[in-house]
Coordinates of C-alpha atoms in Angstrom, one line a residue:
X1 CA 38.2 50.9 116.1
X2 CA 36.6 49.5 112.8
X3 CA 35.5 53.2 112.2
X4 CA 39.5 55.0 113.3
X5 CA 40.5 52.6 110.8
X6 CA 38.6 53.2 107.2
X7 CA 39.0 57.3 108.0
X8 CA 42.5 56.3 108.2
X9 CA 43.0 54.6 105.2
X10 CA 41.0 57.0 103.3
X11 CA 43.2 59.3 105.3
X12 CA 45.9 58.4 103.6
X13 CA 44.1 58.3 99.8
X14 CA 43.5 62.0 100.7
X15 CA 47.2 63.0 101.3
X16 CA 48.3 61.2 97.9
X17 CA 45.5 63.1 96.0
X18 CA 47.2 66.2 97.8
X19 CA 50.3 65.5 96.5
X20 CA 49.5 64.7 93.4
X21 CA 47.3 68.2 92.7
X22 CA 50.1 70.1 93.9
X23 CA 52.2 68.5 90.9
X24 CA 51.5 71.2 88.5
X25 CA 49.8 74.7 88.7
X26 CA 49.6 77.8 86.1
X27 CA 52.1 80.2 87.2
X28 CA 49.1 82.9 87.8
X29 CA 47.6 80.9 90.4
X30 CA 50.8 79.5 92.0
X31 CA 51.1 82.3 94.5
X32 CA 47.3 81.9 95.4
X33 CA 47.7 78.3 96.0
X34 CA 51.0 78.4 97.9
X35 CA 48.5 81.3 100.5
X36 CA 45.8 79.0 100.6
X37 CA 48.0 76.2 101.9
X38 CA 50.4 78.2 104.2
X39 CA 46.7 79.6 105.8
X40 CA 45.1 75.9 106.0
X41 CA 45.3 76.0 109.7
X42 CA 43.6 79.2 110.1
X43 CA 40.8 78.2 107.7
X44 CA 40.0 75.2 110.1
X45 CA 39.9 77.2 113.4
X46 CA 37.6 79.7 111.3
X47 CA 35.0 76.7 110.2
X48 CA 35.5 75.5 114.2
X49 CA 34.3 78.6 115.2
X50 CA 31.3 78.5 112.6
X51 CA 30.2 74.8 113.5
X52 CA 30.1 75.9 117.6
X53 CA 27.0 78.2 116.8
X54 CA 23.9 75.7 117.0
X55 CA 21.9 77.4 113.7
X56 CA 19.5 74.8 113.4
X57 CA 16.4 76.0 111.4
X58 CA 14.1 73.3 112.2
X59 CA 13.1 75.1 116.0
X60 CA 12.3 78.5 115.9
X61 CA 13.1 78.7 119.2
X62 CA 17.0 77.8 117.8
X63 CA 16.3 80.8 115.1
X64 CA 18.7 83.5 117.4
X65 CA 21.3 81.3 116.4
X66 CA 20.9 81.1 113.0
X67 CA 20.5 84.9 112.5
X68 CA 23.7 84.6 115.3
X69 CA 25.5 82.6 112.4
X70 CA 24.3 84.9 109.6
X71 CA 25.9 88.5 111.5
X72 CA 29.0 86.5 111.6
X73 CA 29.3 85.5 108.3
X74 CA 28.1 89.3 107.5
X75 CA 30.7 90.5 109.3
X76 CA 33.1 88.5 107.5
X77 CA 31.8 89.6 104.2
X78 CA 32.2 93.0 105.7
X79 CA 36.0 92.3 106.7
X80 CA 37.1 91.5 103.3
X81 CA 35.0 94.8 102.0
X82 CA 31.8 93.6 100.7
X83 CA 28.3 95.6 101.2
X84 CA 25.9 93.9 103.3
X85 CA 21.9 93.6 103.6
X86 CA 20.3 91.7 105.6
X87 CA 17.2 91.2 103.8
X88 CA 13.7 90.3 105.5
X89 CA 11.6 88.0 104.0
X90 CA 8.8 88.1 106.2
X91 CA 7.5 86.3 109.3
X92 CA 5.8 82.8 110.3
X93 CA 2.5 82.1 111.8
X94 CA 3.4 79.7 115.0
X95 CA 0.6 77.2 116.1
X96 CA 0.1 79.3 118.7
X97 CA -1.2 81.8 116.7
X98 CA 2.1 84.0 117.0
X99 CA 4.1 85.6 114.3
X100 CA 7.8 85.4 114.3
X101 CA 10.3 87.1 112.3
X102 CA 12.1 84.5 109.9
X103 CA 15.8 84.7 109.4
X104 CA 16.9 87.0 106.9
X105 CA 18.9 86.2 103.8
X106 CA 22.5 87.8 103.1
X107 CA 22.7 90.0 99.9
X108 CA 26.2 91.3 99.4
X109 CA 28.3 92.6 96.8
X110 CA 31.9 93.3 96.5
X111 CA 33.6 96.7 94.2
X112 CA 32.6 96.4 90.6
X113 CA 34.1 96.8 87.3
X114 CA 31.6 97.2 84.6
X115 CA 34.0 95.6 82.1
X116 CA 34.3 92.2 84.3
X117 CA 31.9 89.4 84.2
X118 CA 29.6 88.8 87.4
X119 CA 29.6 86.0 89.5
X120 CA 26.4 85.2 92.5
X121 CA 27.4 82.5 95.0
X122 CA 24.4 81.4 96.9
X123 CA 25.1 79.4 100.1
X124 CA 23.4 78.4 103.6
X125 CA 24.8 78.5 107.5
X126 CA 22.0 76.3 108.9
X127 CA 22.2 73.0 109.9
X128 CA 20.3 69.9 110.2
X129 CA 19.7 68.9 114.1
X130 CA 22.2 66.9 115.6
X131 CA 22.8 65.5 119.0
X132 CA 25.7 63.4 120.3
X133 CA 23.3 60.5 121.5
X134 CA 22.5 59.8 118.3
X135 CA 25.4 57.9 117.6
X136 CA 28.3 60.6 116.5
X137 CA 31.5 59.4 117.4
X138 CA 32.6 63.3 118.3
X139 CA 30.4 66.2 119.6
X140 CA 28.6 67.8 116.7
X141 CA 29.1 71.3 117.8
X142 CA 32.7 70.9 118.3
X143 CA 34.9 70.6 115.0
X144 CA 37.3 67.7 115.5
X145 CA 40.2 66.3 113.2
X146 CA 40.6 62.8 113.6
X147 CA 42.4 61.4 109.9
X148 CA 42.6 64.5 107.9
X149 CA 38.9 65.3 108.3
X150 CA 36.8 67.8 110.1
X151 CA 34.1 66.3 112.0
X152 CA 31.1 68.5 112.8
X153 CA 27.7 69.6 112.0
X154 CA 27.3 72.0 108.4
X155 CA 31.3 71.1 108.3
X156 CA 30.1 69.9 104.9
X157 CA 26.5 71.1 104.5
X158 CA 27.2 74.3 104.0
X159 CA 29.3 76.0 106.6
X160 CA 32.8 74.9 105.1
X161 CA 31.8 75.6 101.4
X162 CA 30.4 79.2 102.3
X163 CA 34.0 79.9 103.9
X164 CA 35.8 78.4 101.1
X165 CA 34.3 80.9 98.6
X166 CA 34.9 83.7 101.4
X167 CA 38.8 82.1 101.7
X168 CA 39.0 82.3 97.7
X169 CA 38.1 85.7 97.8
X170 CA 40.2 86.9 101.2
X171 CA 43.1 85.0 99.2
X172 CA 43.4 87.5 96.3
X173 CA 42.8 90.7 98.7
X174 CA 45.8 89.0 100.7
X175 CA 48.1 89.2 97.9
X176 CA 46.6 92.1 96.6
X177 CA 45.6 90.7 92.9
X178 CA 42.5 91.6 91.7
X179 CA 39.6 89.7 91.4
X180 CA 39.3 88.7 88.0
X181 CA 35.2 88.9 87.9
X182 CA 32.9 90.6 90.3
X183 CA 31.3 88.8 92.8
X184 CA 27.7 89.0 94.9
X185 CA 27.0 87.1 97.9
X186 CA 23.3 85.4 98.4
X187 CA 23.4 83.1 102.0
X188 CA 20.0 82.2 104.1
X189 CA 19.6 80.5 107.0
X190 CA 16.4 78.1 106.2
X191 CA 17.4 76.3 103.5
X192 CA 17.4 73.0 105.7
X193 CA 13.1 73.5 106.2
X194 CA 12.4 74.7 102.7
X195 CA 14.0 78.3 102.2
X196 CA 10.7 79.8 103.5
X197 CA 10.4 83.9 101.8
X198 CA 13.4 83.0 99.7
X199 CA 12.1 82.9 96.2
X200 CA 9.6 85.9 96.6
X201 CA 12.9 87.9 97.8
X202 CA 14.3 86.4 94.4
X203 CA 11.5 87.8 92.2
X204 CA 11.8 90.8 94.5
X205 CA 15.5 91.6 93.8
X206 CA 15.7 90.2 90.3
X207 CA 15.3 93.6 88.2
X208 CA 18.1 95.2 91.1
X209 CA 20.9 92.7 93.1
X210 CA 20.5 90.0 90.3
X211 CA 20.4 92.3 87.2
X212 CA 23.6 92.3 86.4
X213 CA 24.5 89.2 87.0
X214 CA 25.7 87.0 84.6
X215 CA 26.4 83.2 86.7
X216 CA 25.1 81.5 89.4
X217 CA 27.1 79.0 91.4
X218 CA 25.9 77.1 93.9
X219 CA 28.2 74.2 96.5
X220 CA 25.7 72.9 98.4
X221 CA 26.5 68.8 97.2
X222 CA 28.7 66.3 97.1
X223 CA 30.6 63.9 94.8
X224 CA 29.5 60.7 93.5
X225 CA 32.8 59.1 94.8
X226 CA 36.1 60.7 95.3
X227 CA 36.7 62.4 92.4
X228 CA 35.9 65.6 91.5
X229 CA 32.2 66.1 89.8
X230 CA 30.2 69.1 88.5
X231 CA 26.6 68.9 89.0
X232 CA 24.4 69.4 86.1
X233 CA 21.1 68.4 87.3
X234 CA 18.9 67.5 90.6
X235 CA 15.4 65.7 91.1
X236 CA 12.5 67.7 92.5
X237 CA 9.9 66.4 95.3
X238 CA 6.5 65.9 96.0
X239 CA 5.9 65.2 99.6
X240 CA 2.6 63.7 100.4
X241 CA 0.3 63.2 104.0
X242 CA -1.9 60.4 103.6
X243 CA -4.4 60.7 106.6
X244 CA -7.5 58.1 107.3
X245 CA -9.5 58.6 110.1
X246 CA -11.8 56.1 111.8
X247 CA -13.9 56.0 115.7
X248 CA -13.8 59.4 117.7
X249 CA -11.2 57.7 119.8
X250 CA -8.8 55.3 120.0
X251 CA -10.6 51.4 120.7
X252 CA -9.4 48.6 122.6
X253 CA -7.9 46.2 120.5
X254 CA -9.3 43.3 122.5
X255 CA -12.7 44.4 122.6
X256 CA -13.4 46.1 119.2
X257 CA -11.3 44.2 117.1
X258 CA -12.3 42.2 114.2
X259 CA -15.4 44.5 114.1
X260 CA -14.4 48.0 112.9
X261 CA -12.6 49.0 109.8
X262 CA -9.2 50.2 111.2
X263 CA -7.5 53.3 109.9
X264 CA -4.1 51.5 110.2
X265 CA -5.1 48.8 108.2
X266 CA -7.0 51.2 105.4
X267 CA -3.7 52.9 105.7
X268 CA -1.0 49.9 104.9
X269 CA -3.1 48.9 102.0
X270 CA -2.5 52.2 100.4
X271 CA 1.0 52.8 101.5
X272 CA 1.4 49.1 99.8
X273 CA 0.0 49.8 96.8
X274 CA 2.2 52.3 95.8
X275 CA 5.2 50.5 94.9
X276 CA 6.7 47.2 94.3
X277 CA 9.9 45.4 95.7
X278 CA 11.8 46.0 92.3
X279 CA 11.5 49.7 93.0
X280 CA 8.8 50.6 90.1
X281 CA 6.1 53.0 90.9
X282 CA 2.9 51.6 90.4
X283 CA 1.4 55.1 90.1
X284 CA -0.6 55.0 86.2
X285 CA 1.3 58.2 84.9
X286 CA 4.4 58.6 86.4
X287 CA 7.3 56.1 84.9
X288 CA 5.1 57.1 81.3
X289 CA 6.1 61.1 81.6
X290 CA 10.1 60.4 82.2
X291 CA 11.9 62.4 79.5
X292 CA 13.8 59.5 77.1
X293 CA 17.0 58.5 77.7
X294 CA 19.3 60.0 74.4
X295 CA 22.3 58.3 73.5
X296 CA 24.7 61.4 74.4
X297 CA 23.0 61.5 78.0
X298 CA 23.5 57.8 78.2
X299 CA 27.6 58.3 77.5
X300 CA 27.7 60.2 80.5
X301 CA 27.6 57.1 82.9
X302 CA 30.1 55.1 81.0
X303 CA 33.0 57.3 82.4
X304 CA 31.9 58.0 86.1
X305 CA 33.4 56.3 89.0
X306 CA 31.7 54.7 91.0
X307 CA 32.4 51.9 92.9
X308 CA 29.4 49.5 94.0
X309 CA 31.3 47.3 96.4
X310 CA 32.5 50.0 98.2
X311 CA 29.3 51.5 98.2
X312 CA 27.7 48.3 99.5
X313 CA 30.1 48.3 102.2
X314 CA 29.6 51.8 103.4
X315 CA 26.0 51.7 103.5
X316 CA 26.1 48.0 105.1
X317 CA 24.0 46.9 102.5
X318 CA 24.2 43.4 100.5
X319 CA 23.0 44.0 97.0
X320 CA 21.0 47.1 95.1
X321 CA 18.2 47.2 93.1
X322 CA 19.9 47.0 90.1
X323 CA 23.3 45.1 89.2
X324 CA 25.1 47.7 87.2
X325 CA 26.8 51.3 87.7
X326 CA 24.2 52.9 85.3
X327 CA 21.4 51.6 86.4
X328 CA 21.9 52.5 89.8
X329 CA 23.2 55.7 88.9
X330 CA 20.0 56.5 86.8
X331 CA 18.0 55.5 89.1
X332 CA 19.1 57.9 91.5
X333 CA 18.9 61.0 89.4
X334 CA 17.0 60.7 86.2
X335 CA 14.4 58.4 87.4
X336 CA 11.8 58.8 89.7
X337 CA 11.6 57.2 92.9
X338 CA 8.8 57.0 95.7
X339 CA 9.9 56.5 99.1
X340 CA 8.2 55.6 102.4
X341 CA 9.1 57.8 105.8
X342 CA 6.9 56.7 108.3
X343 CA 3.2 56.7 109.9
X344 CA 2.6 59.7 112.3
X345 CA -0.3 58.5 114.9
X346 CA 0.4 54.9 115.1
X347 CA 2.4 53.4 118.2
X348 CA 6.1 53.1 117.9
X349 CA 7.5 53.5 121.9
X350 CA 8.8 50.5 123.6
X351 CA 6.9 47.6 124.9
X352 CA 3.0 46.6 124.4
X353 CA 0.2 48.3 123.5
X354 CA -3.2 47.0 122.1
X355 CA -4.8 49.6 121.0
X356 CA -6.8 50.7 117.3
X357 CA -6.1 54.0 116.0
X358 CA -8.3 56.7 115.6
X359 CA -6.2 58.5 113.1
X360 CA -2.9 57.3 111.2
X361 CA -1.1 59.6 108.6
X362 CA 1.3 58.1 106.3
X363 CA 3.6 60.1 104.6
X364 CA 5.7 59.2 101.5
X365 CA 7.4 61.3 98.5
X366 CA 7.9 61.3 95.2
X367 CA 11.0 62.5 93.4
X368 CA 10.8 63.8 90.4
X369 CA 12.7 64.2 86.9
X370 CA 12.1 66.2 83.9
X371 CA 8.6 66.3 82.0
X372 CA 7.1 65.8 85.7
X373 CA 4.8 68.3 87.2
X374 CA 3.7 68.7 90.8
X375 CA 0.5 69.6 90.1
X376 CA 0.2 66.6 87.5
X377 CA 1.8 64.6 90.1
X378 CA -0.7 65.1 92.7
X379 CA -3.7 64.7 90.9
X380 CA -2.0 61.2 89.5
X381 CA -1.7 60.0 93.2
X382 CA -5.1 61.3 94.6
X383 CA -6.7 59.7 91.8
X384 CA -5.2 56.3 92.4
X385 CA -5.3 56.1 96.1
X386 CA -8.8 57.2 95.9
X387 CA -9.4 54.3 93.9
X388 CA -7.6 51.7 96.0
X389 CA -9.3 53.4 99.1
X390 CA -13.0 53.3 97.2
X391 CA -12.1 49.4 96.3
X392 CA -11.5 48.9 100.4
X393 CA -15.8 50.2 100.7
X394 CA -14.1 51.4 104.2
X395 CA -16.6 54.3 106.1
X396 CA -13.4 55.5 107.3
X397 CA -12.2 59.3 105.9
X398 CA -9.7 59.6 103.8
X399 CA -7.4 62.8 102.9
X400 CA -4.8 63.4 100.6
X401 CA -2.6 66.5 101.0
X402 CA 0.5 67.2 99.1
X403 CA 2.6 69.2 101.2
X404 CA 6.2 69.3 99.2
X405 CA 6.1 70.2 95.0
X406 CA 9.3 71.4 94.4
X407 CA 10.1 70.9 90.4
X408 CA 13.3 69.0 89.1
X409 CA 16.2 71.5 87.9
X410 CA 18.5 70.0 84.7
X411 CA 21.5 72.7 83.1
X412 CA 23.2 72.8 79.7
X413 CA 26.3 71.6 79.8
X414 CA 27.4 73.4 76.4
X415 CA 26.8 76.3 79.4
X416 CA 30.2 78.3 79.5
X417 CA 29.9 78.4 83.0
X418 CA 30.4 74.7 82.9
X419 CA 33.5 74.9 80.4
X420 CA 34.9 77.3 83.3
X421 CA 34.1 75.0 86.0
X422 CA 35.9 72.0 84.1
X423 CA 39.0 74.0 83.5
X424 CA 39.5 74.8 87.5
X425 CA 39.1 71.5 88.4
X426 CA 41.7 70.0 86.0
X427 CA 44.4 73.0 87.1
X428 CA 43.4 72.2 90.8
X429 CA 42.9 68.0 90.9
X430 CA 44.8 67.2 87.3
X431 CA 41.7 65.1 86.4
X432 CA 38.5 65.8 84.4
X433 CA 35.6 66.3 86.4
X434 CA 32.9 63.6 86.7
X435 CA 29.4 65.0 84.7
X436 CA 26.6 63.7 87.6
X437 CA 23.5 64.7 88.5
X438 CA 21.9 64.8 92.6
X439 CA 19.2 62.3 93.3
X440 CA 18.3 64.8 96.0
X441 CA 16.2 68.1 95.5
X442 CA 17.6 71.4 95.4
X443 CA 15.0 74.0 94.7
X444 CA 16.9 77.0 94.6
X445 CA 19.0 75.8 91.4
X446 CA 15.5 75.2 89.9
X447 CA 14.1 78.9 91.6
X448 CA 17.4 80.6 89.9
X449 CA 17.1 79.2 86.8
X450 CA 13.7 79.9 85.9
X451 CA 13.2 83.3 87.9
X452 CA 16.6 84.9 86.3
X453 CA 17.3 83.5 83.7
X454 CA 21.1 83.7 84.2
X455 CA 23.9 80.6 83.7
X456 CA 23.2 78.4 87.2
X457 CA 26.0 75.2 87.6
X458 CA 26.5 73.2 90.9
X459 CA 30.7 72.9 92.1
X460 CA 30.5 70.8 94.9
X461 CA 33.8 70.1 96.7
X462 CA 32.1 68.2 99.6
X463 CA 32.9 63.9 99.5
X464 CA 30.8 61.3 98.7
X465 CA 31.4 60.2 102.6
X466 CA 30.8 63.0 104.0
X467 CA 27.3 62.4 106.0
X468 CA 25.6 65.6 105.4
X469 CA 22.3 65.7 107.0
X470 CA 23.7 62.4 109.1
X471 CA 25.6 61.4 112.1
X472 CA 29.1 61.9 112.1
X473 CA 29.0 64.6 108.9
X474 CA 32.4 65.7 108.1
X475 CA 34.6 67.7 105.3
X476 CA 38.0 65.7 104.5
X477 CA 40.7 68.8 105.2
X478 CA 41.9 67.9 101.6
X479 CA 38.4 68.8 100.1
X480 CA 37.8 71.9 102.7
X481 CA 41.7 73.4 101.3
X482 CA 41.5 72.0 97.8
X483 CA 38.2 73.3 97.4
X484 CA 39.2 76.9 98.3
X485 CA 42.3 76.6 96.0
X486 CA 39.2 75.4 93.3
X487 CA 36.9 78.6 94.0
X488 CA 40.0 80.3 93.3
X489 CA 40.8 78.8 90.1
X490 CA 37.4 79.3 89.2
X491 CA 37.1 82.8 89.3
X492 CA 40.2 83.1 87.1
X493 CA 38.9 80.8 84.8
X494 CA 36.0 82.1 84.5
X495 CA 37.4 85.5 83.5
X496 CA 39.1 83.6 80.5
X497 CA 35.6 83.2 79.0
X498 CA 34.9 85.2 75.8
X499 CA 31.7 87.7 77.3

């Protein structure tokens, strides 16, 4: 009932944000907008059909589906007249000692004019796993309004953004205006496990589908709250496997206990040394290679909304780490944090059981901001754990492996591409876009960035409630129509630029 009622009242926030962004629109994109919302309907059914198809990347045995999803948004690309190529990027060595095929990524392109500015999108159509036993309200694989949003799995991460740019682009063919820039297609299918063969296809490709590109746009985040943002920056990753091994077998607690050195408690001490209750890393090296806070970056929080009570209250949470807007904020995306996931090897089912270890693995990560490097990164924590571990004198074995080193990705924002992306969303919303940056890592931005070269900017249109990656994930109808009405926008606006 409790949950009916706060998707109502934001329910209702939505519509007046709706009415308000229909207020006033230039007269070039009037007839665009006035399509997009007369074919609302039709774009939901579409993104119902999209969410039905189970692509979940993190089972090969669930890959059919994902390349299932990727021919249907080929075909799609191909309705509206665009070239497609689904691209291999290799295969994958199974434990079993099999080779499968891995997904292949979309590379399309629509007509181009030589005198016209070009514009990549780059998107995903697989999904995080989702079942409904784990607590979603509706089924994930069946798209379900309830308030004025659209309840389902990718919904928001990334099925409904990767339609919204196709409905931007069906929207001008519909009225037959022309496309003010040309536009290329990039979409995968295993972005949700690491976007495996993605950047070698990039490094592949970049002298021929990315050479005449001239921006990259990506849509694969959210808001900070619910007002419109543009992202200008994320934090990378360094995962980490922290394995200590003991006896040949598990022992009897009752027996062997108080007479071995136990891997689990080898492991705790290190897994506890690695950070403190405030939140600082305790990690010589890392807090000491954050880039320095300038004044103009620090003007950039003043403005943002964000509200930490109602933050608080969503998350069910009584108090942060920090007291103030900024400081939260920065802490999520311009500072590093070190988080704990779990211990792989310990016991964690139901009920009793008294038994040592032979083998634990902790695993933890690390994510990173500018002026940190993976490889620094992972010498910094091998170093230090080998040190706590040496001060232990256990005979136990210990390993280190980082597994994860995905670098941070930060943008100009004197970046045309941004002055474009501001511009849509005031003719769209009638508000100046929140600056932020993602405390979460997004390696392709990063990938594109540095193996192109070309103009990359995030335009996110999904909410700051919307769940990705959890249960009950959901797109607000308002964002999934206004956001195809910004993609739009954006395309003209972009043209506007002086090339």
């Amino acid at each position: 009932m409790c949950f009916v009622l706060l998707q109502k009242t934001k329910f209702l926030f939505y519509m007046f944000m709706m009415q308000m962004a229909c207020e006033v629109t230039p007269s070039v994109l009037d007839p665009l907008f006035q399509y997009i919302d007369g074919n609302q309907d039709k774009y939901v059914q579409r993104l119902k059909k999209w969410v039905a198809i189970e692509s979940e990347s993190s089972n090969s045995q669930s890959w059919k589906e994902v390349e299932k999803m990727l021919n249907v948004t080929a075909g799609q690309i191909r309705d509206l007249g665009g070239s497609v190529e689904l691209a291999s990027v290799g295969s994958q060595e199974m434990p079993s000692g099999e080779s499968i095929p891995l997904p292949p990524v979309i590379l399309a392109e629509f007509k181009k004019d030589p005198t016209k500015p070009t514009l990549c999108v780059y998107g995903h159509v697989d999904v995080q796993p989702a079942k409904k036993e784990d607590g979603w309200v509706t089924d994930p694989y069946n798209l379900t309004e309830v308030n004025g949003n659209l309840y389902g799995r990718g919904a928001t991460d990334n099925k409904g953004p990767v339609l919204a740019w196709l409905h931007a682009v069906e929207t001008y063919q519909a009225l037959k205006q022309e496309i003010p820039v040309n536009i290329k297609f990039i979409i995968e299918g295993m972005e949700e496990v690491g976007s495996d063969g993605l950047e070698t296809l990039i490094r592949q490709r970049n002298e021929s589908f990315f050479s005449d590109v001239d921006y990259i746009v990506i849509s694969d985040n959210v808001w900070v709250s619910r007002k419109p943002a543009l992202t200008y920056g994320t934090r990378g990753n360094c995962y980490f496997c922290v394995e200590v091994e003991g006896p040949k077998l598990d022992l009897h607690s009752g027996v062997f206990g108080g007479s071995v050195h136990e891997p689990m408690t080898d492991l705790i001490a290190l897994l506890g040394s690695l950070i403190e209750p405030s939140g600082r890393i305790l990690i010589p090296g890392i807090n000491e290679a954050v880039a320095s806070l300038t004044e103009e970056e620090k003007k950039l929080y003043k403005g943002i909304e964000f509200d930490l009570e109602e933050q608080k209250k969503d998350m069910g949470i009584p108090r942060f780490l920090h007291d103030s807007k900024e400081e939260i904020l920065m802490s999520r995306w311009r500072y590093p944090s070190l988080s704990i996931h779990g211990i792989e090897g310990d016991f964690s089912d139901p009920g009793l059981k008294t038994v040592i270890p032979r083998k634990v693995i902790g695993k933890f990560s690390i994510r990173q901001v500018p002026n940190m490097d993976p490889p620094v990164v992972e010498r910094q924590v091998k170093e230090y754990l080998q040190g706590i571990f040496d001060k232990h004198k256990s005979p136990n074995k210990l390993k280190i492996t980082m597994i994860v080193g995905a670098r941070p990705w930060v943008a100009d924002l004197m970046d045309p591409q941004y002055v474009a992306g501001r511009r849509a969303i005031k003719t769209v919303f009638r508000v100046d876009p929140d600056m932020i940056r993602e405390g979460s890592t997004i390696p392709i931005a990063q990938t594109f960035q540095e193996v192109t070269g070309k103009s990359v900017m995030m335009l996110p249109i999904g909410g700051n409630d919307d769940a990705e990656h959890s249960q009950n994930e959901k797109i607000s109808r308002f964002n999934y129509i206004q956001g195809t009405k910004l993609f739009a926008a954006y395309f003209y606006e972009l043209s506007q630029l002086k090339h």
